[in-house]
Short mmCIF file of C-alpha atoms and ligand atoms in Angstrom, two decimals:
data_model
loop_
_atom_site.label_atom_id
_atom_site.label_comp_id
_atom_site.label_asym_id
_atom_site.label_seq_id
_atom_site.Cartn_x
_atom_site.Cartn_y
_atom_site.Cartn_z
CA MET A 1 76.15 101.93 111.85
CA HIS A 2 73.77 102.73 109.01
CA ILE A 3 75.43 100.80 106.22
CA SER A 4 72.32 99.10 104.88
CA GLU A 5 70.32 102.34 104.98
CA ASN A 6 73.09 104.16 103.14
CA ILE A 7 73.14 101.50 100.45
CA ALA A 8 69.37 101.50 100.09
CA ALA A 9 69.33 105.28 99.67
CA LEU A 10 72.10 105.20 97.06
CA LYS A 11 70.47 102.37 95.11
CA LYS A 12 67.24 104.32 95.01
CA GLU A 13 69.07 107.30 93.62
CA LEU A 14 70.97 105.24 91.03
CA ALA A 15 68.06 103.14 89.76
CA PRO A 16 66.44 105.76 87.49
CA VAL A 17 69.75 106.37 85.68
CA LYS A 18 70.65 102.65 85.69
CA ALA A 19 74.04 103.23 87.26
CA THR A 20 75.87 100.46 89.09
CA LEU A 21 76.94 100.93 92.70
CA VAL A 22 80.43 99.76 93.60
CA ALA A 23 80.97 99.76 97.37
CA VAL A 24 84.53 100.83 98.10
CA SER A 25 85.43 98.82 101.18
CA LYS A 26 89.14 99.66 101.51
CA SER A 27 90.22 100.03 105.15
CA HIS A 28 86.86 98.76 106.41
CA THR A 29 86.31 95.53 108.31
CA ASN A 30 84.84 92.24 107.12
CA GLU A 31 81.97 92.80 109.52
CA MET A 32 81.06 96.05 107.80
CA ILE A 33 81.36 94.47 104.38
CA LEU A 34 79.10 91.62 105.51
CA GLU A 35 76.49 94.08 106.68
CA ALA A 36 76.50 95.65 103.22
CA TYR A 37 76.44 92.21 101.60
CA LYS A 38 73.45 91.11 103.65
CA SER A 39 71.55 94.15 102.47
CA GLY A 40 72.05 92.97 98.90
CA GLN A 41 75.27 94.70 97.82
CA LYS A 42 77.41 92.25 95.83
CA ILE A 43 80.06 94.47 94.21
CA PHE A 44 82.96 95.71 96.34
CA ALA A 45 86.23 97.41 95.46
CA GLU A 46 89.65 97.52 97.06
CA ASN A 47 92.90 99.28 96.23
CA TYR A 48 95.53 97.17 97.99
CA VAL A 49 96.27 93.64 96.80
CA GLN A 50 97.19 92.28 100.20
CA GLU A 51 94.06 93.63 101.86
CA LEU A 52 91.88 92.37 99.02
CA GLU A 53 93.41 88.91 99.17
CA VAL A 54 92.70 88.53 102.89
CA LYS A 55 89.12 89.77 102.54
CA GLN A 56 88.37 87.64 99.50
CA LYS A 57 89.41 84.50 101.37
CA ALA A 58 87.24 85.32 104.38
CA LEU A 59 84.10 86.66 102.73
CA PRO A 60 81.29 85.07 100.65
CA LYS A 61 82.47 83.71 97.33
CA ASP A 62 79.74 85.34 95.28
CA ILE A 63 81.08 88.81 96.01
CA GLU A 64 82.28 90.49 92.82
CA TRP A 65 85.59 92.16 93.59
CA HIS A 66 86.84 95.14 91.62
CA PHE A 67 90.37 96.50 91.84
CA ILE A 68 90.64 100.30 91.81
CA GLY A 69 94.21 101.08 92.93
CA HIS A 70 97.56 101.34 91.25
CA LEU A 71 98.49 97.76 90.49
CA GLN A 72 101.97 96.28 90.33
CA SER A 73 102.55 93.44 87.91
CA ASN A 74 104.33 91.31 90.49
CA LYS A 75 101.14 91.16 92.56
CA LEU A 76 98.84 90.10 89.74
CA LYS A 77 98.99 86.40 90.47
CA GLN A 78 97.31 87.00 93.82
CA ILE A 79 94.14 88.50 92.34
CA ILE A 80 93.82 87.19 88.78
CA PRO A 81 92.18 83.91 89.89
CA PHE A 82 89.11 85.70 91.27
CA ILE A 83 88.98 89.38 90.26
CA THR A 84 85.84 90.47 88.38
CA LEU A 85 86.98 93.83 87.04
CA ILE A 86 90.26 95.74 87.12
CA GLN A 87 89.22 99.38 86.88
CA SER A 88 92.69 100.84 87.16
CA VAL A 89 94.67 99.70 84.14
CA ASP A 90 97.08 102.60 83.74
CA SER A 91 99.81 101.31 81.42
CA LEU A 92 100.27 99.07 78.40
CA LYS A 93 102.78 97.05 80.38
CA LEU A 94 100.21 96.33 83.07
CA LEU A 95 97.63 95.27 80.48
CA ARG A 96 100.20 93.02 78.83
CA ASP A 97 101.00 91.41 82.20
CA ILE A 98 97.31 90.97 83.09
CA ASN A 99 96.82 89.26 79.74
CA LYS A 100 99.73 86.92 80.44
CA GLU A 101 98.66 86.02 83.97
CA ALA A 102 95.02 85.62 82.90
CA ALA A 103 96.09 83.14 80.22
CA LYS A 104 97.82 81.03 82.88
CA ASN A 105 94.53 80.99 84.77
CA ASN A 106 92.42 80.30 81.71
CA ARG A 107 90.47 83.48 82.29
CA VAL A 108 89.50 86.58 80.35
CA ILE A 109 89.78 89.55 82.67
CA ASN A 110 87.50 92.54 82.16
CA CYS A 111 89.43 95.80 82.46
CA LEU A 112 88.76 99.52 82.38
CA LEU A 113 91.38 101.92 81.14
CA GLN A 114 92.05 104.54 83.78
CA VAL A 115 92.14 107.88 82.04
CA PHE A 116 93.79 110.89 83.57
CA ILE A 117 91.33 113.79 83.55
CA ALA A 118 92.31 115.67 86.72
CA GLU A 119 94.52 118.66 87.14
CA GLU A 120 96.58 116.96 89.85
CA GLU A 121 99.95 115.48 89.00
CA THR A 122 99.64 112.53 91.33
CA LYS A 123 96.86 110.56 89.71
CA TYR A 124 97.75 107.58 87.55
CA GLY A 125 96.29 106.97 84.16
CA PHE A 126 96.48 107.32 80.40
CA THR A 127 95.92 110.53 78.55
CA ILE A 128 93.08 110.29 76.07
CA GLU A 129 95.61 110.13 73.23
CA GLU A 130 97.50 107.28 74.89
CA ALA A 131 94.33 105.31 75.59
CA ASP A 132 93.22 105.83 72.02
CA SER A 133 96.48 104.61 70.56
CA LEU A 134 96.55 101.61 72.89
CA LEU A 135 93.09 100.55 71.71
CA ASN A 136 94.20 100.92 68.12
CA SER A 137 97.46 99.03 68.53
CA ASP A 138 98.14 95.65 66.98
CA GLU A 139 99.51 94.47 70.29
CA PHE A 140 96.22 95.12 72.09
CA MET A 141 94.16 93.62 69.31
CA ALA A 142 96.10 90.39 69.64
CA MET A 143 95.46 90.04 73.38
CA LYS A 144 93.13 87.14 74.04
CA ASN A 145 92.82 87.12 77.82
CA VAL A 146 91.74 90.68 78.55
CA CYS A 147 88.62 92.53 77.51
CA ILE A 148 88.40 96.31 77.71
CA THR A 149 84.88 97.04 78.87
CA GLY A 150 85.16 100.76 79.55
CA LEU A 151 86.89 103.71 81.14
CA MET A 152 87.49 104.93 84.68
CA GLY A 153 88.40 108.43 85.71
CA MET A 154 88.78 110.62 88.77
CA ALA A 155 88.12 114.32 88.82
CA THR A 156 90.27 116.84 90.63
CA ASN A 157 89.60 117.09 94.34
CA THR A 158 88.25 120.65 94.27
CA ALA A 159 85.27 122.68 95.42
CA ASP A 160 84.98 124.08 91.90
CA GLU A 161 81.98 122.16 90.58
CA LYS A 162 82.30 123.64 87.14
CA GLN A 163 85.76 122.14 86.82
CA ILE A 164 84.52 118.73 87.99
CA HIS A 165 81.71 118.89 85.42
CA GLU A 166 84.21 119.68 82.68
CA GLU A 167 86.60 116.89 83.63
CA PHE A 168 83.85 114.27 83.70
CA LYS A 169 82.46 115.60 80.44
CA THR A 170 85.87 115.19 78.81
CA LEU A 171 85.84 111.50 79.72
CA LYS A 172 82.22 111.04 78.64
CA ASP A 173 83.01 112.59 75.25
CA PHE A 174 85.92 110.18 74.79
CA TYR A 175 83.65 107.29 75.81
CA GLU A 176 81.11 108.33 73.17
CA GLU A 177 83.86 108.55 70.59
CA LEU A 178 84.96 105.01 71.42
CA ASN A 179 81.35 103.91 71.22
CA GLN A 180 81.51 104.57 67.48
CA LEU A 181 84.14 101.85 67.09
CA PRO A 182 83.05 98.32 66.27
CA GLU A 183 82.89 95.80 69.08
CA THR A 184 85.54 93.11 68.97
CA LYS A 185 86.34 90.07 71.09
CA ASN A 186 88.43 92.13 73.51
CA PHE A 187 86.70 95.51 73.21
CA VAL A 188 83.14 95.55 74.51
CA LEU A 189 82.32 99.01 75.74
CA GLN A 190 79.73 99.12 78.53
CA THR A 191 81.13 100.90 81.58
CA LEU A 192 81.93 104.52 82.30
CA SER A 193 83.14 104.51 85.91
CA MET A 194 83.11 108.06 87.27
CA GLY A 195 82.19 109.50 90.63
CA MET A 196 82.97 108.92 94.29
CA SER A 197 81.30 110.09 97.49
CA SER A 198 82.09 113.76 96.98
CA ASP A 199 81.30 114.06 93.27
CA TYR A 200 79.06 111.18 92.15
CA LYS A 201 76.04 113.43 91.62
CA ILE A 202 78.01 115.52 89.15
CA ALA A 203 79.38 112.36 87.53
CA LEU A 204 75.86 111.00 87.01
CA GLN A 205 74.79 114.27 85.41
CA GLU A 206 77.71 113.86 83.02
CA GLY A 207 76.74 110.33 82.04
CA SER A 208 78.50 107.99 84.45
CA ASN A 209 76.99 104.50 84.67
CA MET A 210 79.15 103.21 87.54
CA VAL A 211 79.95 105.03 90.78
CA ARG A 212 82.57 103.99 93.33
CA ILE A 213 81.45 104.97 96.79
CA GLY A 214 83.21 104.41 100.09
CA SER A 215 82.73 106.97 102.83
CA LEU A 216 79.07 107.67 102.06
CA ILE A 217 78.36 104.00 102.75
CA PHE A 218 80.83 103.04 105.45
CA GLY A 219 81.74 106.35 107.04
CA GLU A 220 85.18 107.91 107.23
CA ARG A 221 88.19 105.70 106.58
CA ILE A 222 90.95 105.08 109.06
CA LYS A 223 93.93 106.74 107.43
CA LYS A 224 96.81 104.52 106.32
CA LYS A 225 100.29 105.47 107.42
C1 PLP B 301 88.85 105.40 97.69
C2 PLP B 301 88.37 105.46 96.31
C3 PLP B 301 87.02 105.71 96.01
C4 PLP B 301 85.96 105.98 97.05
O1 PLP B 301 86.20 107.16 97.74
P1 PLP B 301 85.08 107.79 98.73
O2 PLP B 301 85.42 109.22 98.75
O3 PLP B 301 85.28 107.12 100.04
O4 PLP B 301 83.76 107.51 98.15
C5 PLP B 301 86.64 105.70 94.66
N1 PLP B 301 87.52 105.46 93.68
C6 PLP B 301 88.81 105.21 93.92
C7 PLP B 301 89.73 104.96 92.78
C8 PLP B 301 89.28 105.21 95.24
O5 PLP B 301 90.59 104.97 95.46
#
């Protein structure tokens, strides 16, 4: 296993552009996560609530956990007490429910809006127009227990690098547009989460400041049924 070497190499690459490394630990064991943790990695991401809950209980409490999968409202109460960032907010209803559950826990939960930039039909997320109108809605402005801190997007899984560049650029342009808006209590733009193992170099060229990397750190995942 070369987990700590992989992390060191990635951190070296990310430092000059000041991008944050999120280690995507889904499907990997606590032992592997601990190896990454001991090498100084403190931010990990999961995409299943149940798996995250089990790992969070067993692993060091100063790990910052991000959620990156499609999230069902009825599972929120399991992660709201400890989650650091929900990167995958993909509907107004979910944001509303996060706000509600966070209030019960006396927390303000940082969230990214997941924006749909890929060609594929299967990926969750807002269109740019939907995200824009959410951020401008009275309902959002009245939410006290969530803070939108940025955007997350996934490019199409394709060998066409030009297309990947274009999709990431679309999200970066929207991010810059939002950056013109005034900061408020629940809108503090700081994170543009784009790029995974296969496309993070392109994402960085297009202005990403947070990459979510799994297989390049931990190796191939065991496929879920
Ligand atoms: C699994 C996953 C990743 C990491 O994928 P790798 O190809 O293993 O780097 C990044 N982002 C999201 C949303 C994921 O579900």
